[in-house]
Structures are given as structure tokens and as C-alpha cells.
């Protein structure tokens, strides 16, 4: 989902949004749609039949994302022609799209979380508890994120082992390496091993408990990101669309905004 609006992230005041499905294997755009909540001509009193009206959505901007996703997944002529259905969806963690696709489909749709969003989510959780633990410096958080990323990268496709590895991250940082995987350098060099960013390791028991809470929760969801997939292609597509319809200028709600979208998409097709 991309928004034609000023600012970053989700902007729920947006008048227009575009959504695209990108194939995991091909990395190409399968289909896209734009939803416009406003039309300038209609606003000026024109009848919708006397112009190329792009008004096609009534409802809040917030509702665009889920409506567009459901539309792309279930009313998709390309899927119909090829006799395929959307079965696995890769997206960021806070997307409302997956829920609506699941509700609109007559079969189960499995969600996989984008690995970069998952990793960033862990960092956000660590920053939330940072002020209560002086050992948890910015460098320490980066180190924990690296440990997490290694665990994910080394256990792609194996949620059970991945979860075990993630649960073990706090122990590793407190110098108990019994259950560490091959990513941990301790076993290669037990005598001289030091952590790269946290030296001799953490010592505070409160910190151990707090880290265990965070990593246990993430580990319990490992099946959602164990495929190690990413939605980077969509993000780069949205950046391309934004560059065609600069957010500083307002093209939404006209035929020209849809033309710009098509132009950006065609580059990726
Ligand atoms: Zn109109
Ligand atoms: Zn270790």
C-alpha cells in the first residue's frame, strides 16, 4: 500500500491510495489498483458521466488498505485466468490487509511477516525497556538485533529451530552458550571469546528477565516469519510511485494521478 500524500508512513487523511500485489518468485507486479476518495470535477458539481471520473471509494482512508487488498486478492482477472488463488501473503506486521483478504476469501490465507519489519519490531521492544536497564545501551541493542538476524538467517524454513535459537539469545548474552547455534563464536574459541559489542556479557538479573520476556514472545511467533521473506519489492515500488506523483504536489483524485501510477507500475512489470 502506498499513499499519495505528504509525510511518511500511513496517513489516514489520504484521499488516494494505491495497492499492488507483487509475486514472491517473479518480483513483478501482478496487479494493482488505486482507490480515490475524492474527485475534483465531481466536487465542482460535474456529473460523473461527463468526465473520466476516478472516484471509486467511499469510506475512510483507513478503510482503503483493507478494501483494496480484498479487491486485489478476490476480484482478480489474472488469477482467474490462471486458475490460481492467493494463498500466502507477505506483509508488514501491522497491516490490516491480511484480515480483510482472509475474510473475503473462501479458503485460508496464510500470512508471513516481512523479516525486516520483524527485526525492527524487536529493536522497538528493546528501546521501550532501555531506560530501566543501564547495560542495555544503543550498541547492546544493535548487538541483540544482530543475534536475532543471525538466528533467523540460519534457520530459514525451520520455525522450531528458529524459535529455540531466539529464546536462547538472552542466555547467550549472559554467557551460557550451551544451547547456542553455529552462529555463536564461543564454541570455536571458548578461552578467548568476548561478545563483540557487550564485551563480557550482561550481568543484571532484571535485564535477563526482561529480555527473556521479549524474545519468548517473538519466538512464539516464529512460524509467521520463519520463511525469511521480505516485502522490499513493494517498498521500492511505492518509492517509484511516489517519485512519479511527488507527495509535495497533489495529483490524487484526477485521471492524471492514475496515469502516473500506471507509468510507475509499468516500469516494474
Ligand atoms: Zn468525478
Ligand atoms: Zn553463545
XYZ file of N, CA and C and ligand atoms in Angstrom:
809
model
N 0.843 -1.192 0.000
C 0.000 0.000 0.000
C 0.871 1.231 0.000
N 0.587 2.141 -0.921
C 1.290 3.418 -0.928
C 0.273 4.544 -0.927
N 0.658 5.632 -0.332
C -0.261 6.764 -0.243
C 0.286 7.938 -1.022
N -0.599 8.580 -1.764
C -0.161 9.802 -2.433
C -0.464 10.968 -1.513
N 0.455 11.232 -0.664
C 0.221 12.315 0.282
C 1.537 12.791 0.856
N 1.494 13.915 1.475
C 2.672 14.437 2.144
C 2.940 13.589 3.390
N 4.190 13.470 3.762
C 4.500 12.781 5.015
C 4.894 11.339 4.786
N 5.241 10.668 5.866
C 5.706 9.293 5.742
C 4.759 8.355 6.473
N 4.917 7.094 6.189
C 4.123 6.082 6.875
C 2.677 6.137 6.454
N 1.834 5.560 7.254
C 0.408 5.553 6.928
C -0.170 6.912 7.236
N -0.855 7.427 6.255
C -1.510 8.697 6.511
C -2.998 8.505 6.318
N -3.721 8.497 7.401
C -5.125 8.161 7.309
C -5.993 9.338 6.870
N -5.362 10.443 6.485
C -6.138 11.528 5.896
C -6.067 11.470 4.384
N -5.331 10.517 3.868
C -5.113 10.465 2.422
C -6.416 10.365 1.652
N -6.422 11.027 0.510
C -7.587 10.963 -0.354
C -7.425 9.879 -1.408
N -6.205 9.450 -1.580
C -5.980 8.421 -2.589
C -4.856 7.481 -2.149
N -5.030 6.216 -2.462
C -4.005 5.237 -2.115
C -3.937 4.198 -3.215
N -2.758 3.618 -3.410
C -2.658 2.581 -4.429
C -2.080 1.332 -3.787
N -2.530 0.200 -4.277
C -2.064 -1.044 -3.698
C -1.665 -1.980 -4.825
N -0.580 -2.698 -4.614
C -0.096 -3.614 -5.647
C 0.233 -4.959 -5.024
N -0.021 -6.018 -5.774
C 0.454 -7.350 -5.390
C 1.683 -7.657 -6.233
N 2.756 -8.065 -5.554
C 3.994 -8.402 -6.252
C 4.274 -9.881 -6.016
N 4.608 -10.594 -7.072
C 4.876 -12.026 -6.938
C 6.174 -12.290 -6.193
N 6.135 -13.254 -5.286
C 7.329 -13.548 -4.485
C 8.465 -14.070 -5.364
N 8.153 -14.958 -6.303
C 9.211 -15.548 -7.125
C 9.635 -14.634 -8.269
N 8.653 -13.987 -8.909
C 9.000 -13.165 -10.077
C 9.475 -11.777 -9.675
N 9.078 -11.322 -8.481
C 9.337 -9.948 -8.030
C 8.691 -8.924 -8.964
N 7.673 -9.357 -9.683
C 7.000 -8.443 -10.605
C 5.579 -8.150 -10.129
N 5.094 -7.001 -10.589
C 3.747 -6.589 -10.204
C 2.732 -7.502 -10.898
N 1.867 -8.128 -10.099
C 0.823 -8.995 -10.669
C -0.420 -8.184 -11.009
N -0.730 -7.262 -10.128
C -1.922 -6.459 -10.321
C -1.887 -5.272 -9.362
N -2.627 -4.247 -9.693
C -2.641 -3.087 -8.805
C -3.977 -2.365 -8.934
N -4.206 -1.493 -7.997
C -5.465 -0.749 -8.009
C -5.221 0.576 -7.298
N -5.937 1.587 -7.721
C -5.894 2.811 -6.926
C -7.301 3.128 -6.459
N -7.369 3.629 -5.246
C -8.672 3.974 -4.668
C -8.670 5.462 -4.349
N -9.641 6.144 -4.914
C -9.725 7.599 -4.715
C -11.009 7.956 -3.971
N -10.838 8.757 -2.940
C -11.992 9.124 -2.118
C -12.624 10.433 -2.562
N -12.003 11.064 -3.551
C -12.460 12.391 -3.923
C -12.237 12.588 -5.411
N -13.082 13.388 -6.045
C -12.848 13.757 -7.437
C -13.093 15.262 -7.533
N -12.114 15.962 -8.081
C -12.231 17.424 -8.119
C -13.387 17.884 -8.993
N -13.574 17.176 -10.103
C -14.661 17.580 -11.008
C -16.018 17.374 -10.338
N -16.176 16.201 -9.724
C -17.440 15.940 -9.035
C -17.662 16.982 -7.932
N -16.568 17.335 -7.246
C -16.673 18.331 -6.180
C -17.156 19.674 -6.713
N -16.801 19.955 -7.994
C -17.210 21.233 -8.581
C -18.600 21.147 -9.215
N -19.272 20.041 -8.983
C -20.655 19.940 -9.438
C -20.860 19.204 -10.750
N -19.758 18.710 -11.344
C -19.920 17.951 -12.586
C -20.616 16.628 -12.319
N -21.318 16.144 -13.312
C -21.882 14.812 -13.211
C -20.769 13.803 -13.522
N -20.785 12.664 -12.851
C -19.666 11.726 -13.029
C -19.574 11.197 -14.464
N -20.655 11.330 -15.231
C -20.622 10.813 -16.610
C -19.939 11.770 -17.590
N -19.723 13.040 -17.212
C -19.161 13.981 -18.179
C -17.640 14.123 -18.093
N -17.007 13.282 -17.318
C -15.535 13.325 -17.255
C -15.020 11.924 -16.904
N -13.719 11.763 -17.007
C -13.099 10.470 -16.713
C -12.985 10.341 -15.188
N -14.111 10.015 -14.570
C -14.192 10.091 -13.109
C -13.444 8.943 -12.439
N -12.610 9.306 -11.490
C -11.825 8.281 -10.789
C -12.293 8.065 -9.354
N -13.403 8.665 -9.017
C -13.933 8.449 -7.676
C -14.411 7.010 -7.573
N -13.797 6.230 -6.723
C -14.184 4.817 -6.652
C -14.175 4.279 -5.234
N -14.156 5.168 -4.277
C -14.159 4.671 -2.905
C -14.875 5.632 -1.980
N -15.820 5.069 -1.245
C -16.472 5.863 -0.203
C -16.112 5.225 1.121
N -15.618 6.027 2.010
C -15.224 5.488 3.309
C -13.962 6.183 3.758
N -13.483 5.784 4.923
C -12.311 6.451 5.482
C -11.055 6.012 4.732
N -10.025 6.843 4.842
C -8.743 6.482 4.236
C -8.231 5.192 4.864
N -8.517 5.038 6.147
C -8.059 3.846 6.863
C -8.623 2.577 6.217
N -9.845 2.706 5.723
C -10.512 1.528 5.145
C -9.988 1.184 3.755
N -9.256 2.120 3.130
C -8.784 1.870 1.760
C -7.899 0.637 1.707
N -6.965 0.560 2.652
C -5.963 -0.505 2.594
C -6.610 -1.893 2.579
N -7.546 -2.105 3.514
C -8.144 -3.436 3.576
C -9.074 -3.681 2.391
N -9.795 -2.639 1.964
C -10.709 -2.820 0.828
C -9.923 -3.127 -0.446
N -8.834 -2.388 -0.658
C -8.029 -2.592 -1.864
C -7.410 -3.986 -1.862
N -6.945 -4.427 -0.700
C -6.316 -5.753 -0.613
C -7.326 -6.844 -0.924
N -8.525 -6.720 -0.355
C -9.557 -7.730 -0.597
C -9.918 -7.765 -2.077
N -9.999 -6.581 -2.681
C -10.326 -6.494 -4.104
C -9.250 -7.192 -4.952
N -7.991 -6.855 -4.697
C -6.902 -7.430 -5.496
C -6.833 -8.953 -5.353
N -7.141 -9.430 -4.149
C -6.993 -10.865 -3.900
C -8.146 -11.679 -4.464
N -9.355 -11.104 -4.435
C -10.513 -11.942 -4.761
C -11.212 -11.570 -6.071
N -10.981 -10.358 -6.579
C -11.618 -9.998 -7.857
C -10.515 -9.731 -8.865
N -9.766 -10.776 -9.126
C -8.531 -10.600 -9.864
C -8.590 -11.417 -11.155
N -8.749 -10.735 -12.275
C -8.944 -11.462 -13.537
C -7.706 -12.274 -13.914
N -6.524 -11.797 -13.519
C -5.298 -12.541 -13.844
C -5.291 -13.872 -13.092
N -5.644 -13.822 -11.814
C -5.723 -15.060 -11.032
C -6.767 -15.996 -11.631
N -7.927 -15.414 -12.014
C -8.999 -16.249 -12.584
C -8.518 -16.951 -13.852
N -7.868 -16.176 -14.729
C -7.388 -16.739 -15.993
C -6.407 -17.879 -15.749
N -5.553 -17.697 -14.747
C -4.509 -18.698 -14.494
C -4.974 -19.787 -13.528
N -6.223 -19.686 -13.077
C -6.763 -20.659 -12.117
C -5.897 -20.761 -10.871
N -5.521 -19.632 -10.333
C -4.792 -19.642 -9.062
C -5.527 -18.747 -8.066
N -5.227 -18.969 -6.801
C -5.776 -18.123 -5.748
C -4.629 -17.662 -4.868
N -4.841 -16.530 -4.228
C -3.825 -16.043 -3.302
C -3.876 -16.908 -2.040
N -2.786 -17.580 -1.740
C -2.764 -18.468 -0.574
C -1.830 -17.998 0.519
N -0.760 -17.315 0.125
C 0.207 -16.832 1.115
C 0.465 -15.356 0.866
N 0.355 -14.599 1.893
C 0.551 -13.160 1.753
C 1.711 -12.724 2.644
N 2.587 -11.928 2.068
C 3.737 -11.410 2.817
C 3.507 -9.928 3.033
N 3.566 -9.491 4.258
C 3.336 -8.076 4.501
C 3.992 -7.633 5.789
N 3.839 -6.339 6.097
C 4.389 -5.901 7.378
C 3.422 -6.309 8.492
N 3.892 -6.182 9.734
C 3.151 -6.795 10.832
C 1.858 -6.087 11.185
N 1.811 -4.784 10.925
C 0.650 -4.041 11.396
C -0.358 -3.780 10.271
N -0.210 -4.523 9.184
C -1.105 -4.287 8.060
C -2.502 -4.846 8.336
N -3.519 -4.083 7.972
C -4.888 -4.555 8.147
C -5.313 -5.393 6.948
N -4.448 -5.424 5.914
C -4.827 -6.064 4.661
C -5.091 -7.563 4.820
N -4.254 -8.239 5.578
C -4.371 -9.696 5.673
C -5.725 -10.124 6.230
N -6.214 -9.384 7.216
C -7.507 -9.722 7.819
C -8.626 -9.647 6.798
N -8.594 -8.590 5.988
C -9.676 -8.415 5.023
C -9.574 -9.436 3.886
N -8.346 -9.780 3.505
C -8.175 -10.790 2.459
C -8.694 -12.141 2.962
N -8.360 -12.463 4.202
C -8.841 -13.710 4.798
C -10.358 -13.751 4.834
N -10.956 -12.616 5.225
C -12.417 -12.578 5.350
C -13.090 -12.677 3.981
N -12.450 -12.104 2.948
C -13.069 -12.080 1.619
C -12.826 -13.371 0.838
N -11.882 -14.206 1.296
C -11.543 -15.419 0.552
C -12.336 -16.609 1.082
N -12.520 -17.604 0.213
C -13.233 -18.814 0.643
C -12.253 -19.900 1.066
N -11.028 -19.531 1.275
C -10.024 -20.501 1.716
C -9.099 -19.795 2.694
N -8.274 -20.558 3.374
C -7.372 -19.949 4.351
C -6.243 -19.201 3.630
N -5.939 -18.011 4.107
C -4.796 -17.268 3.569
C -3.759 -17.161 4.689
N -2.577 -17.648 4.377
C -1.519 -17.673 5.392
C -0.713 -16.390 5.306
N -0.445 -15.832 6.452
C 0.341 -14.607 6.460
C 1.787 -14.875 6.852
N 2.696 -14.288 6.104
C 4.088 -14.276 6.527
C 4.521 -12.837 6.740
N 5.231 -12.636 7.848
C 5.685 -11.283 8.148
C 6.987 -10.996 7.429
N 7.104 -9.788 6.973
C 8.349 -9.330 6.376
C 9.459 -9.383 7.430
N 10.606 -9.968 7.068
C 11.655 -10.187 8.074
C 12.260 -8.880 8.586
N 12.313 -7.877 7.708
C 12.901 -6.605 8.161
C 11.999 -5.894 9.168
N 10.693 -5.971 8.930
C 9.768 -5.376 9.897
C 9.827 -6.118 11.225
N 9.990 -7.446 11.157
C 10.062 -8.230 12.390
C 11.295 -7.834 13.193
N 12.415 -7.711 12.494
C 13.652 -7.333 13.159
C 13.541 -5.933 13.781
N 12.941 -5.016 13.034
C 12.745 -3.657 13.567
C 11.806 -3.669 14.765
N 10.816 -4.567 14.734
C 9.879 -4.690 15.855
C 10.604 -5.101 17.135
N 11.568 -6.010 17.004
C 12.355 -6.435 18.165
C 13.128 -5.239 18.732
N 13.740 -4.478 17.836
C 14.512 -3.305 18.268
C 13.602 -2.314 19.004
N 12.395 -2.105 18.477
C 11.460 -1.189 19.148
C 11.143 -1.654 20.559
N 10.927 -2.965 20.715
C 10.630 -3.503 22.052
C 11.817 -3.279 22.990
N 13.028 -3.463 22.476
C 14.220 -3.281 23.302
C 14.376 -1.822 23.724
N 14.066 -0.918 22.788
C 14.172 0.507 23.137
C 13.164 0.892 24.215
N 12.021 0.203 24.228
C 10.999 0.508 25.241
C 11.498 0.223 26.654
N 12.364 -0.796 26.805
C 12.819 -1.146 28.158
C 14.212 -0.578 28.461
N 14.763 0.139 27.498
C 16.144 0.627 27.610
C 16.369 1.480 28.869
N 15.422 2.365 29.151
C 15.662 3.308 30.250
C 15.704 2.620 31.624
N 15.175 1.417 31.719
C 15.186 0.694 33.002
C 16.426 -0.174 33.203
N 17.265 -0.243 32.174
C 18.413 -1.158 32.262
C 19.656 -0.478 31.700
N 20.581 -0.132 32.598
C 21.699 0.663 32.088
C 22.669 -0.139 31.219
N 22.652 -1.466 31.354
C 23.506 -2.272 30.464
C 22.993 -2.269 29.018
N 21.712 -1.949 28.892
C 21.096 -2.029 27.563
C 21.340 -0.709 26.805
N 22.572 -0.561 26.339
C 22.942 0.645 25.587
C 22.470 0.514 24.137
N 22.604 1.599 23.399
C 22.232 1.553 21.977
C 23.072 0.494 21.251
N 24.366 0.408 21.606
C 25.247 -0.591 20.990
C 24.797 -2.006 21.341
N 24.358 -2.189 22.600
C 23.890 -3.511 23.038
C 22.640 -3.910 22.263
N 21.770 -2.936 22.018
C 20.546 -3.230 21.263
C 20.892 -3.658 19.839
N 21.858 -2.972 19.243
C 22.301 -3.363 17.890
C 22.840 -4.786 17.898
N 23.586 -5.112 18.954
C 24.154 -6.466 19.081
C 23.038 -7.510 19.173
N 22.029 -7.207 20.009
C 20.899 -8.136 20.150
C 20.168 -8.311 18.819
N 20.055 -7.211 18.076
C 19.396 -7.309 16.769
C 20.215 -8.201 15.832
N 21.547 -8.043 15.893
C 22.402 -8.895 15.040
C 22.218 -10.364 15.389
N 22.192 -10.654 16.714
C 21.969 -12.044 17.145
C 20.649 -12.551 16.578
N 19.619 -11.715 16.674
C 18.300 -12.108 16.171
C 18.355 -12.386 14.663
N 18.999 -11.471 13.934
C 19.075 -11.642 12.475
C 19.836 -12.907 12.084
N 20.914 -13.221 12.818
C 21.653 -14.466 12.558
C 20.750 -15.672 12.762
N 20.029 -15.643 13.901
C 19.128 -16.759 14.230
C 18.118 -16.994 13.123
N 17.566 -15.906 12.614
C 16.574 -16.025 11.542
C 17.253 -16.564 10.283
N 18.370 -15.949 9.905
C 19.040 -16.312 8.652
C 19.483 -17.778 8.658
N 19.879 -18.282 9.821
C 20.416 -19.654 9.860
C 19.350 -20.716 10.008
N 18.111 -20.293 10.231
C 17.049 -21.288 10.415
C 15.866 -21.044 9.489
N 16.151 -20.470 8.323
C 15.077 -20.212 7.357
C 14.323 -21.506 7.070
N 13.010 -21.418 7.161
C 12.184 -22.578 6.828
C 12.003 -23.560 7.982
N 12.634 -23.282 9.122
C 12.528 -24.200 10.264
C 12.094 -23.419 11.519
N 10.771 -23.214 11.657
C 10.289 -22.371 12.759
C 10.633 -22.934 14.139
N 10.745 -24.257 14.255
C 11.015 -24.836 15.578
C 12.432 -24.491 16.027
N 13.397 -24.744 15.148
C 14.791 -24.414 15.481
C 14.982 -22.911 15.617
N 14.275 -22.165 14.772
C 14.390 -20.707 14.837
C 13.898 -20.199 16.192
N 12.767 -20.725 16.645
C 12.215 -20.302 17.936
C 13.180 -20.651 19.067
N 13.762 -21.855 18.995
C 14.732 -22.276 20.025
C 15.889 -21.289 20.083
N 16.404 -20.954 18.897
C 17.541 -20.040 18.821
C 17.201 -18.667 19.375
N 16.004 -18.181 19.062
C 15.604 -16.838 19.519
C 15.442 -16.830 21.042
N 14.834 -17.906 21.573
C 14.659 -17.996 23.041
C 16.002 -18.034 23.760
N 17.014 -18.511 23.060
C 18.331 -18.684 23.677
C 19.179 -17.403 23.657
N 18.725 -16.386 22.937
C 19.548 -15.170 22.800
C 19.896 -14.547 24.160
N 18.931 -14.415 25.099
C 19.322 -13.848 26.394
C 20.401 -14.680 27.092
N 20.276 -16.006 27.079
C 21.300 -16.857 27.726
C 22.671 -16.606 27.114
N 22.701 -16.529 25.774
C 23.967 -16.254 25.090
C 24.600 -14.970 25.620
N 23.776 -13.943 25.776
C 24.311 -12.654 26.233
C 24.730 -12.695 27.698
N 24.218 -13.684 28.437
C 24.629 -13.851 29.836
C 25.631 -14.999 29.969
N 26.305 -15.321 28.862
C 27.430 -16.257 28.830
C 27.083 -17.710 29.114
N 25.847 -18.074 28.884
C 25.518 -19.500 28.898
C 25.329 -19.928 27.443
N 26.358 -20.581 26.905
C 26.360 -20.879 25.468
C 25.950 -22.318 25.148
N 25.428 -23.037 26.175
C 25.117 -24.465 25.982
C 24.202 -24.722 24.787
N 23.232 -23.820 24.577
C 22.251 -24.070 23.512
C 22.425 -23.152 22.304
N 23.590 -22.521 22.209
C 23.810 -21.615 21.073
C 24.039 -22.414 19.785
N 23.589 -21.856 18.706
C 23.805 -22.494 17.398
C 25.179 -22.161 16.859
N 25.384 -22.511 15.605
C 26.701 -22.310 14.999
C 27.046 -20.832 14.825
N 26.015 -19.968 14.915
C 26.279 -18.531 14.763
C 27.100 -17.976 15.912
N 27.097 -18.695 17.053
C 27.791 -18.182 18.237
C 29.266 -18.539 18.165
N 30.121 -17.548 18.334
C 31.559 -17.757 18.195
C 32.216 -18.396 19.407
N 31.443 -18.581 20.481
C 32.040 -19.091 21.724
C 32.674 -20.463 21.550
N 31.929 -21.360 20.846
C 32.399 -22.752 20.774
C 33.699 -22.894 19.977
N 33.906 -21.971 19.037
C 35.148 -22.013 18.260
C 36.338 -21.606 19.139
N 36.070 -20.779 20.107
C 37.158 -20.211 20.895
C 36.742 -19.920 22.339
N 36.432 -20.960 23.121
C 35.866 -20.746 24.457
C 36.765 -19.921 25.381
N 38.067 -20.079 25.234
C 39.001 -19.389 26.141
C 38.959 -17.877 25.972
N 38.972 -17.471 24.704
C 39.170 -16.040 24.467
C 37.904 -15.338 23.976
N 36.763 -16.057 23.968
C 35.560 -15.447 23.382
C 35.092 -14.233 24.180
N 34.854 -13.170 23.468
C 34.193 -11.999 24.053
C 33.104 -11.567 23.083
N 32.001 -11.063 23.641
C 30.935 -10.554 22.766
C 31.451 -9.316 22.039
N 30.975 -9.122 20.807
C 31.557 -8.017 20.045
C 31.151 -6.644 20.575
N 29.929 -6.496 21.060
C 29.523 -5.152 21.496
C 29.296 -5.060 22.996
N 29.090 -6.220 23.633
C 28.800 -6.162 25.071
C 29.895 -6.840 25.891
N 31.064 -6.992 25.282
C 32.265 -7.454 25.997
C 32.077 -8.763 26.747
N 32.097 -8.684 28.076
C 31.999 -9.900 28.891
C 30.558 -10.348 29.101
N 29.629 -9.654 28.507
C 28.226 -10.067 28.615
C 27.468 -9.266 29.662
N 26.170 -9.469 29.691
C 25.315 -8.772 30.663
C 25.394 -9.465 32.021
N 25.038 -8.740 33.084
C 25.017 -9.355 34.422
C 23.688 -9.189 35.176
N 22.929 -8.144 34.871
C 21.730 -7.862 35.673
C 20.632 -8.909 35.463
N 20.166 -9.471 36.604
C 19.108 -10.486 36.509
C 17.801 -9.904 35.974
N 17.545 -8.648 36.389
C 16.319 -7.994 35.897
C 16.350 -7.880 34.373
N 17.551 -7.571 33.859
C 17.672 -7.458 32.406
C 17.437 -8.820 31.759
N 17.962 -9.883 32.371
C 17.761 -11.224 31.810
C 16.264 -11.530 31.711
N 15.533 -11.219 32.797
C 14.087 -11.496 32.790
C 13.378 -10.680 31.715
N 13.770 -9.403 31.625
C 13.102 -8.529 30.642
C 13.384 -9.003 29.214
N 14.639 -9.384 28.952
C 14.985 -9.860 27.603
C 14.274 -11.182 27.295
N 14.207 -12.052 28.312
C 13.537 -13.341 28.105
C 12.081 -13.126 27.709
N 11.426 -12.168 28.387
C 10.027 -11.863 28.047
C 9.916 -11.499 26.568
N 10.756 -10.559 26.145
C 10.670 -10.073 24.767
C 10.958 -11.192 23.764
N 12.059 -11.916 23.970
C 12.441 -12.922 22.974
C 11.520 -14.152 23.002
N 10.941 -14.457 24.184
C 9.972 -15.564 24.228
C 8.744 -15.238 23.380
N 8.294 -13.986 23.492
C 7.110 -13.591 22.715
C 7.418 -13.665 21.216
N 8.573 -13.118 20.815
C 8.934 -13.151 19.393
C 9.064 -14.603 18.919
N 9.708 -15.438 19.757
C 9.932 -16.840 19.380
C 8.601 -17.567 19.185
N 7.609 -17.213 19.999
C 6.321 -17.903 19.903
C 5.633 -17.615 18.567
N 6.104 -16.565 17.879
C 5.506 -16.239 16.575
C 6.411 -16.640 15.406
N 7.407 -17.475 15.685
C 8.426 -17.759 14.652
C 7.820 -18.320 13.372
N 6.716 -19.067 13.496
C 6.146 -19.643 12.271
C 5.680 -18.557 11.304
N 5.448 -17.348 11.815
C 4.975 -16.266 10.933
C 6.106 -15.613 10.135
N 7.342 -15.769 10.605
C 8.427 -15.147 9.818
C 9.541 -16.134 9.468
N 9.314 -17.433 9.767
C 10.360 -18.433 9.546
C 10.720 -18.599 8.066
N 9.814 -18.174 7.179
C 10.117 -18.300 5.750
C 11.201 -17.291 5.330
N 11.473 -16.319 6.176
C 12.548 -15.359 5.891
C 12.274 -14.505 4.664
N 10.999 -14.182 4.442
C 10.632 -13.437 3.242
C 10.609 -11.934 3.519
N 10.603 -11.164 2.447
C 10.603 -9.732 2.642
C 9.676 -9.046 1.654
N 9.216 -7.869 2.036
C 8.334 -7.094 1.148
C 9.080 -5.882 0.580
N 10.410 -6.028 0.467
C 11.229 -4.924 -0.066
C 10.785 -4.456 -1.449
N 10.361 -5.423 -2.283
C 9.992 -5.049 -3.648
C 8.826 -4.067 -3.619
N 7.858 -4.331 -2.744
C 6.720 -3.421 -2.641
C 7.169 -2.041 -2.181
N 8.105 -2.041 -1.243
C 8.550 -0.738 -0.761
C 9.245 0.057 -1.854
N 10.042 -0.647 -2.666
C 10.716 0.089 -3.733
C 9.707 0.528 -4.792
N 8.673 -0.299 -5.002
C 7.618 0.097 -5.932
C 6.913 1.363 -5.427
N 6.586 1.378 -4.134
C 5.909 2.555 -3.584
C 6.779 3.805 -3.699
N 8.095 3.602 -3.554
C 9.003 4.744 -3.705
C 8.972 5.251 -5.139
N 8.911 4.315 -6.101
C 8.845 4.718 -7.511
C 7.545 5.478 -7.785
N 6.436 4.943 -7.255
C 5.152 5.619 -7.461
C 5.198 7.020 -6.860
N 5.767 7.107 -5.661
C 5.834 8.413 -5.001
C 6.666 9.395 -5.817
N 7.696 8.870 -6.506
C 8.539 9.780 -7.284
C 7.813 10.265 -8.537
N 6.850 9.453 -9.014
C 6.068 9.876 -10.177
C 4.964 10.846 -9.769
N 4.462 10.673 -8.586
C 3.411 11.558 -8.087
C 3.930 12.184 -6.800
N 4.805 13.186 -6.946
C 5.503 13.710 -5.769
C 4.513 14.107 -4.676
N 4.895 13.737 -3.447
C 3.977 13.966 -2.340
C 3.773 15.454 -2.058
N 4.736 16.270 -2.477
C 4.604 17.699 -2.222
C 3.489 18.292 -3.081
N 3.234 17.674 -4.245
C 2.188 18.174 -5.106
C 1.027 17.199 -5.061
N -0.138 17.705 -5.262
C -1.289 16.854 -5.043
C -1.936 16.456 -6.345
N -1.670 15.221 -6.798
C -2.259 14.741 -8.038
C -3.447 13.820 -7.802
N -3.575 13.373 -6.551
C -4.636 12.411 -6.259
C -5.962 12.969 -6.732
N -6.911 12.097 -6.960
C -8.267 12.471 -7.336
C -8.409 12.937 -8.782
N -7.408 12.762 -9.587
C -7.583 13.086 -11.010
C -7.130 11.895 -11.852
N -7.516 11.929 -13.108
C -7.086 10.854 -14.008
C -5.571 10.852 -14.114
N -4.961 12.040 -13.993
C -3.508 12.100 -14.164
C -2.778 11.330 -13.061
N -3.362 11.277 -11.869
C -2.686 10.509 -10.818
C -2.712 9.025 -11.151
N -3.812 8.568 -11.736
C -3.877 7.161 -12.118
C -2.900 6.871 -13.258
N -2.729 7.839 -14.160
C -1.795 7.656 -15.272
C -0.370 7.555 -14.741
N -0.061 8.390 -13.772
C 1.282 8.332 -13.182
C 1.526 6.996 -12.497
N 0.488 6.491 -11.826
C 0.603 5.202 -11.156
C 0.892 4.111 -12.190
N 0.139 4.130 -13.279
C 0.322 3.110 -14.317
C 1.734 3.172 -14.873
N 2.245 4.381 -15.039
C 3.591 4.571 -15.576
C 4.628 3.971 -14.633
N 4.456 4.218 -13.336
C 5.402 3.682 -12.358
C 5.337 2.158 -12.335
N 4.111 1.627 -12.389
C 3.930 0.173 -12.335
C 4.539 -0.479 -13.574
N 4.340 0.129 -14.739
C 4.835 -0.467 -15.974
C 6.346 -0.615 -15.962
N 7.010 0.301 -15.281
C 8.459 0.185 -15.166
C 8.843 -1.089 -14.435
N 7.985 -1.517 -13.495
C 8.306 -2.685 -12.662
C 7.787 -3.976 -13.258
N 6.926 -3.871 -14.227
C 6.294 -5.079 -14.765
C 7.283 -5.926 -15.547
Zn -15.674 12.646 -10.763
Zn 26.516 -18.185 22.546
